[in-house]
PDB file of C-alpha atoms in Angstrom:
ATOM      1  CA  MET O  26     -11.468 137.684  42.176  1.00  0.00           C
ATOM      2  CA  VAL O  27     -11.463 138.948  38.656  1.00  0.00           C
ATOM      3  CA  SER O  28     -11.140 142.550  37.499  1.00  0.00           C
ATOM      4  CA  ARG O  29     -10.230 144.644  34.524  1.00  0.00           C
ATOM      5  CA  LEU O  30      -6.695 144.868  35.880  1.00  0.00           C
ATOM      6  CA  SER O  31      -6.419 141.090  35.409  1.00  0.00           C
ATOM      7  CA  LEU O  32      -7.126 141.629  31.701  1.00  0.00           C
ATOM      8  CA  ILE O  33      -4.544 144.402  31.576  1.00  0.00           C
ATOM      9  CA  ALA O  34      -1.955 142.135  33.213  1.00  0.00           C
ATOM     10  CA  GLY O  35      -2.706 139.469  30.586  1.00  0.00           C
ATOM     11  CA  ALA O  36      -2.308 141.985  27.787  1.00  0.00           C
ATOM     12  CA  LEU O  37       1.010 143.150  29.199  1.00  0.00           C
ATOM     13  CA  ALA O  38       2.202 139.562  29.493  1.00  0.00           C
ATOM     14  CA  SER O  39       1.352 138.890  25.841  1.00  0.00           C
ATOM     15  CA  LEU O  40       3.371 141.933  24.804  1.00  0.00           C
ATOM     16  CA  THR O  41       6.469 140.580  26.537  1.00  0.00           C
ATOM     17  CA  LEU O  42       6.207 137.424  24.426  1.00  0.00           C
ATOM     18  CA  ALA O  43       6.142 139.312  21.147  1.00  0.00           C
ATOM     19  CA  GLY O  44       9.699 138.323  20.284  1.00  0.00           C
ATOM     20  CA  SER O  45      12.227 141.006  19.525  1.00  0.00           C
ATOM     21  CA  ALA O  46       9.611 143.641  18.655  1.00  0.00           C
ATOM     22  CA  ALA O  47       9.767 146.642  20.968  1.00  0.00           C
ATOM     23  CA  ALA O  48       6.871 146.747  23.431  1.00  0.00           C
ATOM     24  CA  GLN O  49       4.617 149.716  22.828  1.00  0.00           C
ATOM     25  CA  LEU O  50       3.438 151.663  25.862  1.00  0.00           C
ATOM     26  CA  GLN O  51      -0.346 151.645  26.205  1.00  0.00           C
ATOM     27  CA  SER O  52      -2.734 153.122  28.746  1.00  0.00           C
ATOM     28  CA  PHE O  53      -5.944 152.354  30.573  1.00  0.00           C
ATOM     29  CA  THR O  54      -7.794 155.305  32.050  1.00  0.00           C
ATOM     30  CA  GLY O  55     -11.208 156.106  33.449  1.00  0.00           C
ATOM     31  CA  ASN O  56     -13.144 157.282  36.453  1.00  0.00           C
ATOM     32  CA  VAL O  57     -14.316 154.553  38.817  1.00  0.00           C
ATOM     33  CA  ASP O  58     -16.419 154.561  41.950  1.00  0.00           C
ATOM     34  CA  ARG O  59     -14.538 153.886  45.179  1.00  0.00           C
ATOM     35  CA  LYS O  60     -16.098 153.110  48.552  1.00  0.00           C
ATOM     36  CA  LEU O  61     -14.873 154.108  51.978  1.00  0.00           C
ATOM     37  CA  ALA O  62     -15.165 152.438  55.365  1.00  0.00           C
ATOM     38  CA  GLN O  63     -13.913 154.715  58.122  1.00  0.00           C
ATOM     39  CA  CYS O  64     -13.623 155.105  61.869  1.00  0.00           C
ATOM     40  CA  PHE O  65     -12.824 158.216  63.928  1.00  0.00           C
ATOM     41  CA  LEU O  66     -11.778 157.636  67.522  1.00  0.00           C
ATOM     42  CA  TYR O  67     -12.178 160.857  69.463  1.00  0.00           C
ATOM     43  CA  THR O  68     -12.948 162.515  72.780  1.00  0.00           C
ATOM     44  CA  GLN O  69     -14.792 165.742  73.521  1.00  0.00           C
ATOM     45  CA  ASP O  70     -13.255 167.454  76.527  1.00  0.00           C
ATOM     46  CA  GLY O  71     -13.421 171.119  75.825  1.00  0.00           C
ATOM     47  CA  GLY O  72     -12.872 170.361  72.145  1.00  0.00           C
ATOM     48  CA  PHE O  73     -12.903 167.717  69.454  1.00  0.00           C
ATOM     49  CA  ASN O  74      -9.780 165.613  69.994  1.00  0.00           C
ATOM     50  CA  VAL O  75      -9.075 162.885  67.435  1.00  0.00           C
ATOM     51  CA  HIS O  76      -6.966 159.988  68.730  1.00  0.00           C
ATOM     52  CA  GLY O  77      -7.168 157.708  65.731  1.00  0.00           C
ATOM     53  CA  LEU O  78      -8.322 157.648  62.103  1.00  0.00           C
ATOM     54  CA  ILE O  79      -8.762 154.344  60.275  1.00  0.00           C
ATOM     55  CA  ALA O  80      -9.968 154.152  56.682  1.00  0.00           C
ATOM     56  CA  ILE O  81     -10.350 151.442  54.042  1.00  0.00           C
ATOM     57  CA  HIS O  82     -10.760 152.548  50.414  1.00  0.00           C
ATOM     58  CA  TYR O  83     -11.889 149.926  47.923  1.00  0.00           C
ATOM     59  CA  GLY O  84     -13.586 149.165  44.642  1.00  0.00           C
ATOM     60  CA  ALA O  85     -16.658 146.930  44.963  1.00  0.00           C
ATOM     61  CA  PRO O  86     -16.811 144.055  42.453  1.00  0.00           C
ATOM     62  CA  GLU O  87     -20.015 142.120  41.906  1.00  0.00           C
ATOM     63  CA  TRP O  88     -20.338 138.586  43.246  1.00  0.00           C
ATOM     64  CA  LYS O  89     -20.576 135.770  40.703  1.00  0.00           C
ATOM     65  CA  GLY O  90     -21.917 132.293  41.392  1.00  0.00           C
ATOM     66  CA  GLU O  91     -18.738 130.536  40.286  1.00  0.00           C
ATOM     67  CA  TYR O  92     -16.782 132.259  43.052  1.00  0.00           C
ATOM     68  CA  THR O  93     -18.328 129.907  45.633  1.00  0.00           C
ATOM     69  CA  GLY O  94     -16.548 126.910  44.147  1.00  0.00           C
ATOM     70  CA  MET O  95     -13.307 128.843  43.746  1.00  0.00           C
ATOM     71  CA  VAL O  96     -13.313 129.751  47.445  1.00  0.00           C
ATOM     72  CA  LYS O  97     -14.036 126.164  48.512  1.00  0.00           C
ATOM     73  CA  GLU O  98     -11.280 124.762  46.313  1.00  0.00           C
ATOM     74  CA  ALA O  99      -8.641 127.333  47.287  1.00  0.00           C
ATOM     75  CA  LYS O 100      -5.803 125.760  49.261  1.00  0.00           C
ATOM     76  CA  PRO O 101      -4.548 127.242  52.538  1.00  0.00           C
ATOM     77  CA  GLY O 102      -1.932 129.881  51.787  1.00  0.00           C
ATOM     78  CA  THR O 103      -3.595 130.945  48.519  1.00  0.00           C
ATOM     79  CA  ARG O 104      -3.742 134.718  48.253  1.00  0.00           C
ATOM     80  CA  ALA O 105      -6.173 136.820  46.266  1.00  0.00           C
ATOM     81  CA  ARG O 106      -6.925 140.460  45.776  1.00  0.00           C
ATOM     82  CA  LEU O 107      -9.684 142.164  47.722  1.00  0.00           C
ATOM     83  CA  GLY O 108     -11.761 144.572  45.662  1.00  0.00           C
ATOM     84  CA  LYS O 109     -11.248 145.741  42.088  1.00  0.00           C
ATOM     85  CA  ASP O 110      -9.381 148.345  40.040  1.00  0.00           C
ATOM     86  CA  PHE O 111      -6.703 150.009  42.222  1.00  0.00           C
ATOM     87  CA  TRP O 112      -5.411 148.362  45.390  1.00  0.00           C
ATOM     88  CA  THR O 113      -7.742 148.218  48.370  1.00  0.00           C
ATOM     89  CA  THR O 114      -5.957 150.377  50.927  1.00  0.00           C
ATOM     90  CA  LEU O 115      -5.985 150.513  54.711  1.00  0.00           C
ATOM     91  CA  ASP O 116      -4.764 153.785  56.184  1.00  0.00           C
ATOM     92  CA  THR O 117      -4.375 154.167  59.927  1.00  0.00           C
ATOM     93  CA  SER O 118      -3.089 157.126  61.921  1.00  0.00           C
ATOM     94  CA  CYS O 119      -2.771 155.068  65.104  1.00  0.00           C
ATOM     95  CA  THR O 120      -1.161 151.767  66.036  1.00  0.00           C
ATOM     96  CA  LEU O 121      -3.480 148.775  65.770  1.00  0.00           C
ATOM     97  CA  MET O 122      -2.981 145.456  67.546  1.00  0.00           C
ATOM     98  CA  ALA O 123      -4.211 142.123  66.220  1.00  0.00           C
ATOM     99  CA  GLY O 124      -3.521 139.949  69.229  1.00  0.00           C
ATOM    100  CA  ASP O 125       0.239 140.297  69.725  1.00  0.00           C
ATOM    101  CA  THR O 126       0.767 141.553  66.183  1.00  0.00           C
ATOM    102  CA  LYS O 127       1.507 145.264  65.851  1.00  0.00           C
ATOM    103  CA  ILE O 128       0.210 147.259  62.880  1.00  0.00           C
ATOM    104  CA  ALA O 129       2.143 150.524  62.778  1.00  0.00           C
ATOM    105  CA  PRO O 130       0.542 153.752  61.546  1.00  0.00           C
ATOM    106  CA  GLY O 131       0.764 153.966  57.776  1.00  0.00           C
ATOM    107  CA  THR O 132      -0.743 152.860  54.497  1.00  0.00           C
ATOM    108  CA  TYR O 133      -1.179 149.214  53.554  1.00  0.00           C
ATOM    109  CA  TYR O 134      -2.414 147.416  50.448  1.00  0.00           C
ATOM    110  CA  VAL O 135      -4.955 144.773  51.403  1.00  0.00           C
ATOM    111  CA  GLY O 136      -5.431 141.220  50.164  1.00  0.00           C
ATOM    112  CA  VAL O 137      -6.822 137.985  51.585  1.00  0.00           C
ATOM    113  CA  GLU O 138      -5.233 134.605  52.226  1.00  0.00           C
ATOM    114  CA  MET O 139      -7.088 131.335  52.665  1.00  0.00           C
ATOM    115  CA  ALA O 140      -6.499 129.297  55.820  1.00  0.00           C
ATOM    116  CA  GLU O 141      -8.057 126.129  57.168  1.00  0.00           C
ATOM    117  CA  GLU O 142     -11.792 125.619  56.643  1.00  0.00           C
ATOM    118  CA  GLY O 143     -13.867 128.373  58.199  1.00  0.00           C
ATOM    119  CA  LYS O 144     -10.950 130.787  58.441  1.00  0.00           C
ATOM    120  CA  MET O 145      -8.948 133.178  56.318  1.00  0.00           C
ATOM    121  CA  HIS O 146      -6.514 136.058  56.819  1.00  0.00           C
ATOM    122  CA  MET O 147      -6.593 139.697  55.898  1.00  0.00           C
ATOM    123  CA  VAL O 148      -3.125 140.442  54.531  1.00  0.00           C
ATOM    124  CA  LEU O 149      -1.664 143.932  54.933  1.00  0.00           C
ATOM    125  CA  LEU O 150       1.163 144.648  52.507  1.00  0.00           C
ATOM    126  CA  ASP O 151       3.573 147.544  52.962  1.00  0.00           C
ATOM    127  CA  ALA O 152       2.431 149.995  50.284  1.00  0.00           C
ATOM    128  CA  THR O 153       5.894 151.536  49.903  1.00  0.00           C
ATOM    129  CA  LYS O 154       7.503 148.157  49.213  1.00  0.00           C
ATOM    130  CA  ILE O 155       4.773 147.095  46.785  1.00  0.00           C
ATOM    131  CA  ARG O 156       5.094 150.340  44.831  1.00  0.00           C
ATOM    132  CA  ALA O 157       8.857 149.878  44.647  1.00  0.00           C
ATOM    133  CA  SER O 158       8.376 146.317  43.336  1.00  0.00           C
ATOM    134  CA  GLY O 159       6.111 147.485  40.516  1.00  0.00           C
ATOM    135  CA  MET O 160       3.483 144.849  41.364  1.00  0.00           C
ATOM    136  CA  ASN O 161      -0.158 145.555  40.555  1.00  0.00           C
ATOM    137  CA  PRO O 162      -3.312 144.351  42.356  1.00  0.00           C
ATOM    138  CA  ALA O 163      -3.810 141.461  39.929  1.00  0.00           C
ATOM    139  CA  GLN O 164      -0.525 140.037  41.247  1.00  0.00           C
ATOM    140  CA  THR O 165      -1.701 139.782  44.864  1.00  0.00           C
ATOM    141  CA  GLY O 166      -1.373 136.013  44.630  1.00  0.00           C
ATOM    142  CA  GLN O 167       2.366 136.409  44.007  1.00  0.00           C
ATOM    143  CA  THR O 168       3.041 138.590  47.048  1.00  0.00           C
ATOM    144  CA  GLU O 169       4.949 137.351  50.074  1.00  0.00           C
ATOM    145  CA  GLY O 170       5.188 138.487  53.654  1.00  0.00           C
ATOM    146  CA  GLY O 171       3.058 141.245  55.067  1.00  0.00           C
ATOM    147  CA  ILE O 172       0.946 141.271  58.201  1.00  0.00           C
ATOM    148  CA  ARG O 173      -1.613 138.474  58.460  1.00  0.00           C
ATOM    149  CA  ILE O 174      -4.716 139.167  60.555  1.00  0.00           C
ATOM    150  CA  PRO O 175      -6.917 136.145  61.363  1.00  0.00           C
ATOM    151  CA  MET O 176     -10.488 136.358  60.100  1.00  0.00           C
ATOM    152  CA  THR O 177     -13.467 134.205  61.025  1.00  0.00           C
ATOM    153  CA  LEU O 178     -15.420 133.146  57.941  1.00  0.00           C
ATOM    154  CA  LYS O 179     -19.094 132.257  57.934  1.00  0.00           C
ATOM    155  CA  THR O 180     -22.162 132.214  55.727  1.00  0.00           C
ATOM    156  CA  ASP O 181     -24.111 135.446  56.039  1.00  0.00           C
ATOM    157  CA  ALA O 182     -27.878 135.519  56.368  1.00  0.00           C
ATOM    158  CA  GLU O 183     -28.029 138.163  53.634  1.00  0.00           C
ATOM    159  CA  GLU O 184     -26.273 137.748  50.305  1.00  0.00           C
ATOM    160  CA  HIS O 185     -24.344 140.817  49.204  1.00  0.00           C
ATOM    161  CA  HIS O 186     -24.394 141.475  45.475  1.00  0.00           C
ATOM    162  CA  GLU O 187     -21.365 143.758  45.745  1.00  0.00           C
ATOM    163  CA  LEU O 188     -18.356 143.676  48.026  1.00  0.00           C
ATOM    164  CA  ASP O 189     -19.069 145.547  51.245  1.00  0.00           C
ATOM    165  CA  ILE O 190     -16.416 146.409  53.842  1.00  0.00           C
ATOM    166  CA  ALA O 191     -17.295 147.963  57.179  1.00  0.00           C
ATOM    167  CA  ILE O 192     -15.462 149.022  60.341  1.00  0.00           C
ATOM    168  CA  GLU O 193     -17.486 148.540  63.495  1.00  0.00           C
ATOM    169  CA  THR O 194     -16.624 149.364  67.100  1.00  0.00           C
ATOM    170  CA  SER O 195     -17.561 147.690  70.366  1.00  0.00           C
ATOM    171  CA  GLU O 196     -20.291 149.436  72.363  1.00  0.00           C
ATOM    172  CA  ASP O 197     -18.358 148.682  75.558  1.00  0.00           C
ATOM    173  CA  ASP O 198     -15.011 150.034  74.341  1.00  0.00           C
ATOM    174  CA  PRO O 199     -14.672 151.797  70.956  1.00  0.00           C
ATOM    175  CA  LYS O 200     -10.964 150.909  70.856  1.00  0.00           C
ATOM    176  CA  HIS O 201     -12.002 147.357  69.969  1.00  0.00           C
ATOM    177  CA  LEU O 202     -12.675 147.290  66.236  1.00  0.00           C
ATOM    178  CA  ALA O 203     -13.972 144.743  63.761  1.00  0.00           C
ATOM    179  CA  MET O 204     -13.179 144.985  60.064  1.00  0.00           C
ATOM    180  CA  ILE O 205     -15.951 143.079  58.323  1.00  0.00           C
ATOM    181  CA  VAL O 206     -15.865 141.925  54.705  1.00  0.00           C
ATOM    182  CA  ARG O 207     -19.179 140.841  53.178  1.00  0.00           C
ATOM    183  CA  TRP O 208     -19.381 139.501  49.649  1.00  0.00           C
ATOM    184  CA  GLY O 209     -21.904 137.136  48.138  1.00  0.00           C
ATOM    185  CA  PRO O 210     -22.956 134.614  50.815  1.00  0.00           C
ATOM    186  CA  MET O 211     -19.792 135.119  52.870  1.00  0.00           C
ATOM    187  CA  ALA O 212     -18.917 137.316  55.817  1.00  0.00           C
ATOM    188  CA  ALA O 213     -15.383 137.483  57.246  1.00  0.00           C
ATOM    189  CA  LYS O 214     -14.406 139.404  60.368  1.00  0.00           C
ATOM    190  CA  ALA O 215     -10.994 140.572  61.589  1.00  0.00           C
ATOM    191  CA  LYS O 216     -10.655 141.987  65.096  1.00  0.00           C
ATOM    192  CA  VAL O 217      -8.093 144.630  66.044  1.00  0.00           C
ATOM    193  CA  THR O 218      -7.584 147.028  68.947  1.00  0.00           C
ATOM    194  CA  ALA O 219      -6.524 150.661  68.628  1.00  0.00           C
ATOM    195  CA  ASP O 220      -3.464 151.247  70.822  1.00  0.00           C
ATOM    196  CA  ILE O 221      -4.366 154.733  72.039  1.00  0.00           C
ATOM    197  CA  GLU O 222      -4.664 156.492  75.380  1.00  0.00           C
ATOM    198  CA  ALA O 223      -8.149 157.897  75.735  1.00  0.00           C
TER     199      ALA O 223
END
């Protein structure tokens, strides 16, 4: 999942190999479009009472044909970034449960990890720890640990030219959420439950 940050990382790596010459600080700036998938969990009982806010901010890269082969050839355990430019972030004000796995309120950087055929994981990385490590999104493949949320992977009926992430709720119980990632011919879904009293 290629981005301009991958090129920046390569440029930085080449500078470190420039022998004894002092590395010169450079910059990359610009305004980029970011997308937002969000969910408000609320009740209206004499007022507007919010019980949970969940948001995913991301940059939407375009799908390229060669990605299909890269996905098929990726070995289980291989991690990759999700999105482009800055980290894709998940921010939740309430506790989420993925089966028996607890996702505490906070901010997470999001990646993906390949599993056996037909499955993958959404990986939530502690944003505070990643910032302290100095790692950038292009280094997602080098990260370890984090919270792994199982995702079902299938071929979508509609091909998505750009990455699209959505948060959908169950009609029967809005506390049951699905985080859906659609990109190219693929659709992956992770299910979580908001641990709230409402």
